[in-house]
Short mmCIF file of C-alpha atoms in Angstrom, two decimals:
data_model
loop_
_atom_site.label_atom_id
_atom_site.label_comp_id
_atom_site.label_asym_id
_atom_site.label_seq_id
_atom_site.Cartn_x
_atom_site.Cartn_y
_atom_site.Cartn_z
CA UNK A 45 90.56 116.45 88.59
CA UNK A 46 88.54 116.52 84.94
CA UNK A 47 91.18 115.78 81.89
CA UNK A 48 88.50 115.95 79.03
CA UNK A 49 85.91 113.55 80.93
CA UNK A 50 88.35 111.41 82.52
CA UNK A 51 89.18 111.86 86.04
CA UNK A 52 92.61 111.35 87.43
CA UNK A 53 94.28 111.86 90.86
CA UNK A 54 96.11 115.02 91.11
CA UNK A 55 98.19 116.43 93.94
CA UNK A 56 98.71 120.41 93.30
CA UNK A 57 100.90 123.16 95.10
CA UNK A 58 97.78 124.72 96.82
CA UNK A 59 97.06 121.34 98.46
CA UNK A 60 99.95 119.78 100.09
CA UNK A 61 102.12 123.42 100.45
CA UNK A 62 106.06 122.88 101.08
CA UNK A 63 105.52 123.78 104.54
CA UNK A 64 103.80 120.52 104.96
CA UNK A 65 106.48 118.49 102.70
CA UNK A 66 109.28 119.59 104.97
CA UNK A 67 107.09 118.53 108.26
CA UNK A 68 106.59 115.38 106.81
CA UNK A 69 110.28 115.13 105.82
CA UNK A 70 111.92 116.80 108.83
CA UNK A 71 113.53 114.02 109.88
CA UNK A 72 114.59 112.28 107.42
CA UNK A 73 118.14 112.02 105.53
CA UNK A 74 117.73 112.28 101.81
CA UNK A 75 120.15 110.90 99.95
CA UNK A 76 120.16 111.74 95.59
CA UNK A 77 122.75 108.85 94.10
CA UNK A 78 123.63 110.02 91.07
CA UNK A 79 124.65 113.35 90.07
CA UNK A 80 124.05 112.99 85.94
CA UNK A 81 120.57 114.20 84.40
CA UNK A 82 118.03 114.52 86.90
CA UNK A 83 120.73 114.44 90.01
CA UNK A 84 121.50 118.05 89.76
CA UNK A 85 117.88 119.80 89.74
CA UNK A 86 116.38 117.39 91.95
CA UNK A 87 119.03 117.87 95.08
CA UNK A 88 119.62 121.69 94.36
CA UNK A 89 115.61 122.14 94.75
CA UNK A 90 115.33 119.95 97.43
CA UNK A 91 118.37 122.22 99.51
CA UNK A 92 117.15 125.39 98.19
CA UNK A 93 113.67 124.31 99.80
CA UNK A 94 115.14 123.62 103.18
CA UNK A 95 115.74 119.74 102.98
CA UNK A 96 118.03 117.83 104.70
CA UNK A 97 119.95 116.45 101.23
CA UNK A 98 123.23 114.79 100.54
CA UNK A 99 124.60 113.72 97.62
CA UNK A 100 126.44 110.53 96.51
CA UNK A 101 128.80 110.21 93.25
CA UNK A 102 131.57 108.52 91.72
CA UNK A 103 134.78 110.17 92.08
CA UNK A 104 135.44 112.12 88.32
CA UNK A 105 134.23 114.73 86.35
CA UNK A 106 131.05 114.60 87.85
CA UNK A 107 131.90 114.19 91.61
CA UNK A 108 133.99 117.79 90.98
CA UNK A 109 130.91 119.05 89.50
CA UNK A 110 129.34 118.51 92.22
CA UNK A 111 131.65 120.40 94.47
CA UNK A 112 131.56 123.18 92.15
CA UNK A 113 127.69 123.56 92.80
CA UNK A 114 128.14 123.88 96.81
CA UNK A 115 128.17 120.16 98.09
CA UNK A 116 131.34 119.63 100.46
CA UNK A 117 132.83 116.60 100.29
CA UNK A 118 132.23 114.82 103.71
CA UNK A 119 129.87 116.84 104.61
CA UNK A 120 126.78 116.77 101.81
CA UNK A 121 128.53 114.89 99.22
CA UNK A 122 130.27 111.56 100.00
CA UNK A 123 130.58 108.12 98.09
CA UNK A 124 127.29 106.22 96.80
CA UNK A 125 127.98 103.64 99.18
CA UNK A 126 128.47 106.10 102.14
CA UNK A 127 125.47 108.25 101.26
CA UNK A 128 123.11 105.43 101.01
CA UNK A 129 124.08 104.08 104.14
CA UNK A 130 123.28 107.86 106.30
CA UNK A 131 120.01 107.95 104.01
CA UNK A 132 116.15 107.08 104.93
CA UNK A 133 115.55 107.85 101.72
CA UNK A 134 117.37 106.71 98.61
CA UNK A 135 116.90 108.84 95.48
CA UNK A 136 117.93 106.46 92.87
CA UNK A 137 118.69 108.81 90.25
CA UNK A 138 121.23 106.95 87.61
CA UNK A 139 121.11 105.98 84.06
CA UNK A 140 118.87 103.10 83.98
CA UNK A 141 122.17 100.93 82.93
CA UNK A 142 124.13 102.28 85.98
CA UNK A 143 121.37 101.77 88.45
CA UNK A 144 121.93 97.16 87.13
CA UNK A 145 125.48 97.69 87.31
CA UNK A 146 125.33 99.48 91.30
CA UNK A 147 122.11 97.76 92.32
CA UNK A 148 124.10 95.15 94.16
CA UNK A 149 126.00 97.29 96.43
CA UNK A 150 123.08 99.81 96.81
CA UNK A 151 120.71 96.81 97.60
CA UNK A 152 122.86 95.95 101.24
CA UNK A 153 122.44 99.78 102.51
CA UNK A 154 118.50 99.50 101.83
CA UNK A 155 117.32 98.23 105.58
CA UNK A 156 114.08 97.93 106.99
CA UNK A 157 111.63 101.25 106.73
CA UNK A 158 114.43 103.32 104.09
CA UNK A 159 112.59 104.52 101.43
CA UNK A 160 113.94 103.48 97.56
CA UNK A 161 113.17 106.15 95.26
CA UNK A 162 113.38 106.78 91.50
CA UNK A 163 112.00 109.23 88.89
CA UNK A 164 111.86 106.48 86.21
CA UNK A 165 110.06 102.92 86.16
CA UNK A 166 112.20 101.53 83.90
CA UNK A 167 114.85 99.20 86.48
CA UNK A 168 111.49 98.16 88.31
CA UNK A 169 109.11 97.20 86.04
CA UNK A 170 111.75 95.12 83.52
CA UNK A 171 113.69 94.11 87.30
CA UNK A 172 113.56 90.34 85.82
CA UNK A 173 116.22 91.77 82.80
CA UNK A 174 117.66 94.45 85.11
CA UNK A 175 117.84 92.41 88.14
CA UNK A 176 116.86 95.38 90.55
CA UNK A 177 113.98 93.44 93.08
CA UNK A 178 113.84 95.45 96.20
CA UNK A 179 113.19 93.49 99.10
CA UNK A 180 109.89 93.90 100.98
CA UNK A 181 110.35 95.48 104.19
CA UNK A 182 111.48 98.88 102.42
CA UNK A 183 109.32 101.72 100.69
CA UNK A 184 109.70 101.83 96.76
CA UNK A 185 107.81 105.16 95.02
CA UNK A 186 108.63 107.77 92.13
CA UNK A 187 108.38 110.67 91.32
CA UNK A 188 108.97 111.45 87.48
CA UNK A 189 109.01 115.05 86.28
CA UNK A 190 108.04 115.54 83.05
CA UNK A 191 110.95 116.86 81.01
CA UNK A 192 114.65 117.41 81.88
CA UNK A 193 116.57 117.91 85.37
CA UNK A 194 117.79 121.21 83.74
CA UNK A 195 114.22 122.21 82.76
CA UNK A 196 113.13 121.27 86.64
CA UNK A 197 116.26 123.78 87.75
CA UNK A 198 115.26 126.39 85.79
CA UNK A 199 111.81 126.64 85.90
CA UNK A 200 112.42 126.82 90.18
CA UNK A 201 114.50 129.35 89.64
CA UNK A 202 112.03 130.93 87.84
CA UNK A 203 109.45 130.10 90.46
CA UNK A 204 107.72 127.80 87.90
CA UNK A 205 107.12 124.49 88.77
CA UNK A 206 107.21 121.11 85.96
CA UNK A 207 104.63 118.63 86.44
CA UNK A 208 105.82 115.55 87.73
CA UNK A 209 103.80 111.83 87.74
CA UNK A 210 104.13 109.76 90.95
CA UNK A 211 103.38 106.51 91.61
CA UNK A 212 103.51 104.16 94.47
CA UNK A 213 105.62 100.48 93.97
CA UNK A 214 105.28 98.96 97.71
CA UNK A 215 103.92 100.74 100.82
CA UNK A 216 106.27 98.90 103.71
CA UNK A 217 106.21 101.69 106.46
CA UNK A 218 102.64 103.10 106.09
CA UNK A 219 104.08 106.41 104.93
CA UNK A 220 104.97 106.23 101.68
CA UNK A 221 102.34 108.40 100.27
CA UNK A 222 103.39 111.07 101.96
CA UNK A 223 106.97 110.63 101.31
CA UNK A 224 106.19 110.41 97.77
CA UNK A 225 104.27 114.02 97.67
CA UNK A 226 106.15 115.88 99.66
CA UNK A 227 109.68 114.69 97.58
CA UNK A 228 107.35 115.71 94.49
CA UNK A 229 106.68 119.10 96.42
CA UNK A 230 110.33 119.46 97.25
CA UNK A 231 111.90 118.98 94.30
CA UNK A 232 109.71 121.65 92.85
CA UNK A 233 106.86 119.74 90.63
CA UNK A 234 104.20 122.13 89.24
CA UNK A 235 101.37 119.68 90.30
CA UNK A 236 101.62 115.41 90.44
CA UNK A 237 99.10 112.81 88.62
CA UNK A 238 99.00 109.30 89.79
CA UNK A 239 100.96 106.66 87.57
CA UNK A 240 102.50 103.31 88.15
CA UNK A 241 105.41 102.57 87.37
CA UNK A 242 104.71 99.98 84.59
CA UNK A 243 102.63 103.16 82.95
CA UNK A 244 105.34 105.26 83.59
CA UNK A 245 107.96 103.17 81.92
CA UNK A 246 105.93 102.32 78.35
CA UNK A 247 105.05 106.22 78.27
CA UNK A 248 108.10 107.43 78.41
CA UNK A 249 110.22 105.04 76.32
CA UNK A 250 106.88 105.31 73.80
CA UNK A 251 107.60 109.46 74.02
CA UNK A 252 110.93 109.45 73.82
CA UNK A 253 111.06 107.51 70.59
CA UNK A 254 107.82 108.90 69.07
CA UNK A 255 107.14 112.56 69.82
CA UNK A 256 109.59 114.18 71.90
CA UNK A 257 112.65 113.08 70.05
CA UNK A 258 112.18 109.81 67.69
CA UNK A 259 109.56 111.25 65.53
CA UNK A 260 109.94 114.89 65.72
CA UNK A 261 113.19 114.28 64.10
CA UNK A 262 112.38 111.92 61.80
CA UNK A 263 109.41 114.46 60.63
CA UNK A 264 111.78 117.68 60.60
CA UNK A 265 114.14 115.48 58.54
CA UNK A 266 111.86 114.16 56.10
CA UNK A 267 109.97 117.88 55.46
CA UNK A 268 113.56 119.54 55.22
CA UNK A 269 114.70 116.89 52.84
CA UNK A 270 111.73 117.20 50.62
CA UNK A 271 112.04 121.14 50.43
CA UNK A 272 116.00 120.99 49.53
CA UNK A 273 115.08 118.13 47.17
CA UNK A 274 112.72 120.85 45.40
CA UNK A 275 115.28 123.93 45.27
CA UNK A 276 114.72 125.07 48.69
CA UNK A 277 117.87 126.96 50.34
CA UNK A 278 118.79 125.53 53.65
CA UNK A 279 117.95 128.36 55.44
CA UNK A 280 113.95 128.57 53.64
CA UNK A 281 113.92 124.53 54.24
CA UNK A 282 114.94 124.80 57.69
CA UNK A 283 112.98 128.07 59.11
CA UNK A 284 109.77 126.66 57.37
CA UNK A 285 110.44 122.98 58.99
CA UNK A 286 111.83 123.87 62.41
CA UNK A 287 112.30 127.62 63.23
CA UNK A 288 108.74 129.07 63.19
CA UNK A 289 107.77 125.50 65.03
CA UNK A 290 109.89 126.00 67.63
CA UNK A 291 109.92 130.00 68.21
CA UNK A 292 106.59 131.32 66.58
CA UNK A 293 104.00 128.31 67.24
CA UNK A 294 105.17 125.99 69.79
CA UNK A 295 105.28 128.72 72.62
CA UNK A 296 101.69 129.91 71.38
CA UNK A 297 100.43 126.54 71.48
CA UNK A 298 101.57 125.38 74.96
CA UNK A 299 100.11 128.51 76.55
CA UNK A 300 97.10 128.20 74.24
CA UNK A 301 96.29 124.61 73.02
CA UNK A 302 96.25 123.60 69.61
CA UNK A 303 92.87 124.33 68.97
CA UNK A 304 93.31 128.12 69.72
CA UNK A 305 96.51 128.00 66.88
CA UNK A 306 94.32 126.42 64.54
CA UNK A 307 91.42 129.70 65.21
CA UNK A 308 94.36 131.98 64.89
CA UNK A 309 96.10 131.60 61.89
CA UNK A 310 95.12 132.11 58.29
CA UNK A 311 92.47 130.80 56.55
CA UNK A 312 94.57 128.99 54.10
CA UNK A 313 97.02 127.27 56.92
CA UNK A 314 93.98 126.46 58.72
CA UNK A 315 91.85 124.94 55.48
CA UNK A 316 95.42 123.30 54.58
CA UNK A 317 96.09 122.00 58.23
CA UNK A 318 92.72 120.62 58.74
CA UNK A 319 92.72 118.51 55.42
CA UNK A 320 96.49 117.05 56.19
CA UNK A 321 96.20 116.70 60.00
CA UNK A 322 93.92 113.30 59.39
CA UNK A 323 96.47 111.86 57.01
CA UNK A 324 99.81 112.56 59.03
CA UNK A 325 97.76 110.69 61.96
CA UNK A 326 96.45 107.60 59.61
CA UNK A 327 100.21 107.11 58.18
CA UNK A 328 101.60 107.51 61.75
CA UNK A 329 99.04 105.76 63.82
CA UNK A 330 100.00 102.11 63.01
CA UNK A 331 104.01 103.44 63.43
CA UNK A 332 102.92 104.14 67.17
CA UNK A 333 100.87 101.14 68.22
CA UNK A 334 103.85 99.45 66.92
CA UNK A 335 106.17 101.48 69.20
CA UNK A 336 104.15 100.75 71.83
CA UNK A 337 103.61 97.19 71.59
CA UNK A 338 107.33 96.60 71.31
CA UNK A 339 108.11 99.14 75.12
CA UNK A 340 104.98 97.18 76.48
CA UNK A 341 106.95 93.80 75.45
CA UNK A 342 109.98 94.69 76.79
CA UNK A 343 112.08 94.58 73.61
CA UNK A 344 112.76 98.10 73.78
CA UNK A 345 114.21 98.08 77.04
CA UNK A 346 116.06 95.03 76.01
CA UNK A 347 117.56 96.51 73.48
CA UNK A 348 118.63 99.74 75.82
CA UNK A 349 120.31 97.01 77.98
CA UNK A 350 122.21 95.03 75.40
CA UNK A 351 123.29 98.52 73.74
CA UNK A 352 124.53 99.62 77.07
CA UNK A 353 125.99 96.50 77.91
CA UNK A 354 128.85 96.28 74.77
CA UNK A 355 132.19 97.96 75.59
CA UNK A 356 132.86 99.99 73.00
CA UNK A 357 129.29 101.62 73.22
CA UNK A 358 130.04 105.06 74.23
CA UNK A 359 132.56 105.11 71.15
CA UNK A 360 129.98 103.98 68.87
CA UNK A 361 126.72 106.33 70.41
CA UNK A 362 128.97 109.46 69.46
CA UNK A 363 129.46 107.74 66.12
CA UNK A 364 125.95 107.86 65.92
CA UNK A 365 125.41 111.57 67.59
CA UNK A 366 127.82 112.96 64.98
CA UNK A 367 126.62 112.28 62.13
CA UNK A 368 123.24 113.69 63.34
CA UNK A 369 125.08 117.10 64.89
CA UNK A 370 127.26 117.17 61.38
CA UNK A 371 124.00 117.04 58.95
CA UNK A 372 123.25 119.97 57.19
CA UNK A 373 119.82 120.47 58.78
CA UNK A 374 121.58 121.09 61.96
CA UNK A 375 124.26 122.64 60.66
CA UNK A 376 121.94 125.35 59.24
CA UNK A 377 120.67 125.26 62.54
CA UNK A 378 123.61 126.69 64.13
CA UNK A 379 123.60 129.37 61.80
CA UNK A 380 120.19 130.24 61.80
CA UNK A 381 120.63 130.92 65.75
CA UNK A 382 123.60 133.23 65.82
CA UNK A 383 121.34 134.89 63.53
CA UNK A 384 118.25 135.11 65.69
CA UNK A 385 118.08 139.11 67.59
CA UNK A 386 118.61 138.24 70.98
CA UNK A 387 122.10 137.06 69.23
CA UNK A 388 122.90 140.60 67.75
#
């Protein structure tokens, strides 16, 4: 498929139907490990589209969380060690520092011709910090959707589908391309582009710190801050910076592309965002090729790993997430959505 001249590999809907993803999957066990983030979507899709799924978890919060979406203990949802062992295919879907700390007991229920499967490169293509090397006689492939394992669930509900990127690690049985696909299929992906999982990896720790979380905030912040520094109420600073971005434009600009916003707005927002556009991108530029250089190095994930590795790291993280929750840009924020219609 055509992206703007370049050409990618692109499996869509239309081409490889579900029908065909359950054939190719008929008999096979699948097993999700991991019932966190993307745990929940991806094994509710995959039994809502007529899969043979289990589920293995921890006993806790999240093991009765489990039970309270419809897997029976014993029967679809057992221990990680159990599940993996009934599995063909291995759905590897913990945090990144979970999957170092279980990859050693997970590694013994991987035997020849099982599939190993994540929806993140990250324990694969830093394995010589993480320690995660799968042996060679076993299929290793992903399938990444793009956004959250809430966002996959409810856009299948909605009979939407998220695009997912896929990519192919090691090829032992001769079949994992079509295991790969038809898991993308079943887990509802919109349509799949060929990745590997070293591209994988550095694009999403580069998007997650830059701009789907790392930057966005930092911009909002700085913008807000410069308004209230100038007189601005909270609520003006904070429905300029963030509430017409997220409600008015953003929606208009996914369905439409940014060019169309830009055609479709007033002369004097387009004559001012055509002038500033170039110098947000030359001050941010170097910021990014800086970001990128340091995922591509592996400090980033380094740093993940250390961070996750200290004891008292949960304790400190909500530290961290409180302050940002107790500011008074997102403080306003709560406001500013009770006061929205749909609230009244």
């Amino acid at each position: 498929m055509n992206f703007g001249g370049v050409i990618e590999n692109v499996v869509t809907r239309e081409e490889y139907p579900l029908e065909k993803a359950r054939e190719v999957l008929k008999d096979e066990t699948i097993a999700v490990i991991g019932y966190g983030v993307q745990g929940p979507g991806q094994s509710l899709n995959l039994r809502d589209n007529g899969f043979n799924v289990i589920v293995g978890q921890r006993q806790g919060k999240t093991f009765e969380k489990a039970i309270s979406d419809g897997w029976v203990p014993g029967k679809t949802l057992f221990s990680i060690e159990e599940a993996a062992q009934k599995a063909t295919i291995v759905m590897c879907l913990l945090s990144d520092a979970a999957v170092m700390s279980v990859w050693p007991t997970l590694k013994q229920y991987l035997t020849p011709g099982k599939a190993l499967y994540f929806s993140h490169g990250f324990a694969i293509t830093w394995n010589d910090r993480t320690g995660c090397v799968p042996q060679k006689d076993i299929d290793v492939i992903m399938v990444a959707p793009k956004g959250s394992g809430t966002s996959l669930r409810t856009m299948f509900l909605e009979g939407r589908g998220l695009n997912s990127s896929y990519a192919i690690y090691q090829d032992a049985t001769g079949r994992a391309y079509d295991r790969t696909i038809a898991l993308g299929i079943g887990i509802g992906s919109g349509y799949l582009f060929e990745t590997t999982f070293q591209r994988e990896a550095t694009s999403d720790l580069t998007g997650e710190r830059g701009s789907l979380m790392g930057a966005i905030q930092g911009l909002l912040l700085a913008q807000y801050e410069v308004l209230r520094e100038n007189g601005h109420s909270p609520s003006e600073a904070f429905n300029e910076t963030v509430e017409e971005l997220t409600q008015s434009l953003m929606p208009l600009f996914a369905k439409n592309g940014m060019d169309w916003m830009y055609a479709n707005c007033s002369t004097t927002a387009q004559r001012g965002a055509l002038d500033w556009y170039p110098r947000f991108h030359d001050a941010i530029k170097p910021i990014c090729q800086w970001l990128y250089m340091s995922v591509k190095l592996g400090n980033e994930a380094q740093i993940s790993i250390d961070a996750n590795s200290k004891p008292d790291y949960r304790a400190g993280l909500e530290k961290e997430l409180k302050a940002l929750r107790e500011s008074e840009m997102w403080q306003t924020a709560v406001t500013v959505r009770k006061l929205r219609p749909e609230n009244n």
